[in-house]
XYZ file of N, CA and C in Angstrom:
342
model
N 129.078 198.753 -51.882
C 129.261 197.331 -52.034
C 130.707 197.032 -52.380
N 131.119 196.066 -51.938
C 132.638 194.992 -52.337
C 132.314 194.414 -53.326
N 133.783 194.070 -54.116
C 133.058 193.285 -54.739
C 133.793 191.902 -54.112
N 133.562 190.408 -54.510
C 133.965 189.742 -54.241
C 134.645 189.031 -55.525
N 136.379 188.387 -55.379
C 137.126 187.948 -56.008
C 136.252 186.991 -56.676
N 135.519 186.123 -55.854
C 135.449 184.563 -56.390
C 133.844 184.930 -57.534
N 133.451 186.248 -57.408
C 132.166 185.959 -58.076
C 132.171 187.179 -59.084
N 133.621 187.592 -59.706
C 133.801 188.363 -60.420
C 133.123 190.173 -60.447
N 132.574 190.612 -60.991
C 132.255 192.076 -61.389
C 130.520 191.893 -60.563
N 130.114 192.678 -59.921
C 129.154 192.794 -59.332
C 128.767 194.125 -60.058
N 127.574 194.262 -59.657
C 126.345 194.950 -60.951
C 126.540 196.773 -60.930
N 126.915 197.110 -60.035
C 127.470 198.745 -59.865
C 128.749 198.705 -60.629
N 129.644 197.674 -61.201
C 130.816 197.428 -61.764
C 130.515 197.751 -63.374
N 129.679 196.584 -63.185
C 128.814 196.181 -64.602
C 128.359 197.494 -64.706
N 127.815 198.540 -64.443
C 126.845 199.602 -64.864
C 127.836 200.721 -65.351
N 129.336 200.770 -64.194
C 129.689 201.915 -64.531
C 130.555 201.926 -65.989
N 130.793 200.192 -66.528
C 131.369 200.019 -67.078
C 130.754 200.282 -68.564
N 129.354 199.497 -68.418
C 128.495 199.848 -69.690
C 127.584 200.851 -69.588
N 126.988 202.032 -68.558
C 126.598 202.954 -68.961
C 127.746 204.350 -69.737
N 128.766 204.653 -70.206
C 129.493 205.314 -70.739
C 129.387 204.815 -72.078
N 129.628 203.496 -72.382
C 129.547 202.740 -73.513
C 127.945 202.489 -74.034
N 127.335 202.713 -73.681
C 125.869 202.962 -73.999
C 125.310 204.091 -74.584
N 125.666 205.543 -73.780
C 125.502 206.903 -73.832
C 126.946 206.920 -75.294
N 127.470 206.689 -75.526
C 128.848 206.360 -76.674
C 128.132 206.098 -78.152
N 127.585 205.036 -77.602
C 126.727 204.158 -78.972
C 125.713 205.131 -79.098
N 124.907 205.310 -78.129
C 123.544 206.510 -79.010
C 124.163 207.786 -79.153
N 125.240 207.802 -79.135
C 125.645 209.328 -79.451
C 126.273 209.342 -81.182
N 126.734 208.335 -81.456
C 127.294 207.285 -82.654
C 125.953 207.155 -83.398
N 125.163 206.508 -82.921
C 123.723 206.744 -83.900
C 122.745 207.647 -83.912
N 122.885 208.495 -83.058
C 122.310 209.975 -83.644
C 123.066 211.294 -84.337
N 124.668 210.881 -84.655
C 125.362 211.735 -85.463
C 125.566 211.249 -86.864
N 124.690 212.202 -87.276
C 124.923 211.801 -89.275
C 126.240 212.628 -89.839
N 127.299 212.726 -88.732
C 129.000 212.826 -89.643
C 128.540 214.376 -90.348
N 127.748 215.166 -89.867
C 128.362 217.035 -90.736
C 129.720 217.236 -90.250
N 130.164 217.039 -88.894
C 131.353 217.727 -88.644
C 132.434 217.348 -89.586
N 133.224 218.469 -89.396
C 134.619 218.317 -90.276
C 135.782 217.944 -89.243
N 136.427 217.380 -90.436
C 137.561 216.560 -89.178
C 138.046 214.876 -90.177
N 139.027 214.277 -89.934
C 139.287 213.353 -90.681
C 139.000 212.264 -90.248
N 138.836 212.570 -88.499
C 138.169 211.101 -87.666
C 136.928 210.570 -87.950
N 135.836 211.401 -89.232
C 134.197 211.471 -89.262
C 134.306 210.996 -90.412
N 133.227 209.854 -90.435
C 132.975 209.218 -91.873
C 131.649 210.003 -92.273
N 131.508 210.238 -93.423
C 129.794 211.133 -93.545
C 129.114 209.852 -94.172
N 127.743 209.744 -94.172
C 126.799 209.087 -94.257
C 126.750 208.049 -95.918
N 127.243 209.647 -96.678
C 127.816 209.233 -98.110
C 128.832 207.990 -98.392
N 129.921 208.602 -97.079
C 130.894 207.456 -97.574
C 130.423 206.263 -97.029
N 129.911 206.230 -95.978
C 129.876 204.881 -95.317
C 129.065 204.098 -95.941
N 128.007 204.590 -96.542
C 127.177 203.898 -97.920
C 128.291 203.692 -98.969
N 128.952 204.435 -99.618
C 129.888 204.073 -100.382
C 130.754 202.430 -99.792
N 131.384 202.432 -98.584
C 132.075 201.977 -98.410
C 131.702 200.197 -98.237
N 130.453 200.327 -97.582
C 129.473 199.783 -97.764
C 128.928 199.079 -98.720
N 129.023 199.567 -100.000
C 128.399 199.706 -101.216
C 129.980 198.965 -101.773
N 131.178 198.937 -101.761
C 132.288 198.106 -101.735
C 132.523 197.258 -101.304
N 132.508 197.131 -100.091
C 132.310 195.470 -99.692
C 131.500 194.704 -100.066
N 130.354 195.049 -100.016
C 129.335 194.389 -100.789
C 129.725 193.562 -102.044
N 129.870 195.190 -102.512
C 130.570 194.455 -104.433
C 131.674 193.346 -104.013
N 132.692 193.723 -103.101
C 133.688 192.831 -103.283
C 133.749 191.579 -102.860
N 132.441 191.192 -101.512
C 132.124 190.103 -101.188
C 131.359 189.371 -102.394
N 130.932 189.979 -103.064
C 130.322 189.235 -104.620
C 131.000 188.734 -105.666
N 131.734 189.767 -105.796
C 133.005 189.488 -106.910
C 133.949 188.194 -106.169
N 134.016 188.032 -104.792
C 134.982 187.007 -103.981
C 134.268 185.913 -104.301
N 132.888 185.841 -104.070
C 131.944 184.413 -103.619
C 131.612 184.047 -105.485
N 131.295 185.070 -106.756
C 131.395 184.433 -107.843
C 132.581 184.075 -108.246
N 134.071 184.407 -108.006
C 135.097 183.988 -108.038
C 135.213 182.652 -107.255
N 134.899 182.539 -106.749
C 134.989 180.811 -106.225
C 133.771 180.298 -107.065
N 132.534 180.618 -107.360
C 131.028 179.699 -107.786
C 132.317 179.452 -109.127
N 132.659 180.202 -110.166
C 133.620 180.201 -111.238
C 134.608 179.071 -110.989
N 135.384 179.316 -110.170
C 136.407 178.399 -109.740
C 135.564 176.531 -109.094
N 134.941 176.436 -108.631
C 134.132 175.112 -108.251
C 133.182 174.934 -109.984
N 132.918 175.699 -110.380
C 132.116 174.783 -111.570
C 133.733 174.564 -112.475
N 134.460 175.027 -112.900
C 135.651 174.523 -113.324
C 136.375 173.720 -112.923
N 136.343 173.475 -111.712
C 137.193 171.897 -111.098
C 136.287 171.166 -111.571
N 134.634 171.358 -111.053
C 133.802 170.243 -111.672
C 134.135 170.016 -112.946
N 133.837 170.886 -113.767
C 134.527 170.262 -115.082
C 135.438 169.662 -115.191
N 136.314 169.741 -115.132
C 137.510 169.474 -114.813
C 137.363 167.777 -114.182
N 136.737 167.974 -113.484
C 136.461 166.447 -112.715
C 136.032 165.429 -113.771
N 134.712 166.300 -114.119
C 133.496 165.246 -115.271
C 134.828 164.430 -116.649
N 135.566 165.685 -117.329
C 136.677 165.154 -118.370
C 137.417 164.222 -117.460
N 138.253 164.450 -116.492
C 138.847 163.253 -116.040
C 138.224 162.072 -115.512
N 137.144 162.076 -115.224
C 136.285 160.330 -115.228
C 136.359 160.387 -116.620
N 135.914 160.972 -117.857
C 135.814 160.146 -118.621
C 136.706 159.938 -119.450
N 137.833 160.518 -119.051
C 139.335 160.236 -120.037
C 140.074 158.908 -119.323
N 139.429 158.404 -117.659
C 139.947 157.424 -117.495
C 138.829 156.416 -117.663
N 137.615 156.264 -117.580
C 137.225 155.265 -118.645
C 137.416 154.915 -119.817
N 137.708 155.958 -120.927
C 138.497 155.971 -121.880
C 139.863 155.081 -121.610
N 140.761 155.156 -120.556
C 141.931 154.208 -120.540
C 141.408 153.431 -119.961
N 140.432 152.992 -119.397
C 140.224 151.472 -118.686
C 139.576 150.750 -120.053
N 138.831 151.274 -120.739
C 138.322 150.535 -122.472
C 139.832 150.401 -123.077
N 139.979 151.130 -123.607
C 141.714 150.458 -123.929
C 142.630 149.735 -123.377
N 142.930 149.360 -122.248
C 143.457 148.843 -121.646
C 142.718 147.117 -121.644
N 141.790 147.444 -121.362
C 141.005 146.138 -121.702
C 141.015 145.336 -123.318
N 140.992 146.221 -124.159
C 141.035 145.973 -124.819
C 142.366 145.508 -125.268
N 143.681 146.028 -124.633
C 144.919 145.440 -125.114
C 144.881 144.053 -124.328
N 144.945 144.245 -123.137
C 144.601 142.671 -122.546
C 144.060 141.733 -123.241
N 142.939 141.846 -123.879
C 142.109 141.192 -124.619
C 143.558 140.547 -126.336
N 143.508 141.492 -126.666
C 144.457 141.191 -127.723
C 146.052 140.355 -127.143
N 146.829 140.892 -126.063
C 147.583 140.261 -125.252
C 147.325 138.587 -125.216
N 145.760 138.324 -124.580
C 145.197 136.783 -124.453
C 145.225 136.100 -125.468
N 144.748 137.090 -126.802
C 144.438 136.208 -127.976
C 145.599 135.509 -128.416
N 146.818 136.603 -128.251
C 148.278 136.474 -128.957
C 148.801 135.024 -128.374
N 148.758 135.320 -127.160
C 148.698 134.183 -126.180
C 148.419 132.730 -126.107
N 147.257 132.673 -126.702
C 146.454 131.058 -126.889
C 146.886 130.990 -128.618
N 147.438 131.823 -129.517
C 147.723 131.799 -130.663
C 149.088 131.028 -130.685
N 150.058 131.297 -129.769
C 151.394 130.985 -129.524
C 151.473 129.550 -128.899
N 150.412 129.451 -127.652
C 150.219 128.293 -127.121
C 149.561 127.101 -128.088
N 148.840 127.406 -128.942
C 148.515 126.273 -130.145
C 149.361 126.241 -131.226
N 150.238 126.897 -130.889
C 151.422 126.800 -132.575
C 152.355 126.080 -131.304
N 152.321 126.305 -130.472
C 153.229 125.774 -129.652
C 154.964 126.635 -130.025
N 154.700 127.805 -130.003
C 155.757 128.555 -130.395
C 156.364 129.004 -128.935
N 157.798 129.105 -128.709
C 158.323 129.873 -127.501
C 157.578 131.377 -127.134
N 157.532 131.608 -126.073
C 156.949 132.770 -125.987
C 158.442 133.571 -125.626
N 157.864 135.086 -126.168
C 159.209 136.345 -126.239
C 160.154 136.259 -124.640
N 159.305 135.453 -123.648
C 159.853 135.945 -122.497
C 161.102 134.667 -122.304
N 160.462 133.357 -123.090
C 161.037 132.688 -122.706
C 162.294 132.578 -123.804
N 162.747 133.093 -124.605
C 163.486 132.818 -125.619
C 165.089 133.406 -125.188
């Protein structure tokens, strides 16, 4: 068979390409790593290694749960340190008005205008 440009990899293409890579992979999962050699992970480590990421994807994801409940906090004090300045603030206004209609019935100059 040809293959043809316009209809890419035709199926004898496809086969010769993934039967090597097939026979690869079950050869990969039926070797439990005895050989010696530095290219071979043994079964031990790869559980080990395994057994590290793990931990370290945990230690990463409670390092952020840690970090998000502390902004929250963080959040909750700052709403209420600025309600805290919106009550004061109101409250100087309030005193501001009084001073205000106090000056306007004494009929005294006010500071701005003097």
């Amino acid at each position: 068979m040809t293959a043809n440009p316009t209809l890419g990899m035709i199926r004898d293409e496809l086969d010769l390409v993934v039967e090597p890579l097939a026979a690869r992979v079950a050869a990969l999962e039926t070797s439990v790593g005895h050989r010696p050699g530095n290219g071979v992970v043994t079964v031990s480590e790869f559980r080990l290694f395994k057994w590290l990421g793990t931990f370290a994807l945990a230690a990463v994801l409670g390092g952020f749960g840690l970090l998000y409940e502390q902004v929250s906090d963080l959040r909750v004090g700052v709403e209420r340190l600025h309600g805290e300045l919106l009550q004061e603030m109101s409250g100087i206004r309030e005193r501001v008005v009084r001073i205000e209609t106090i000056l306007e019935s004494k009929d005294l100059p006010r500071p701005t205008e003097r």
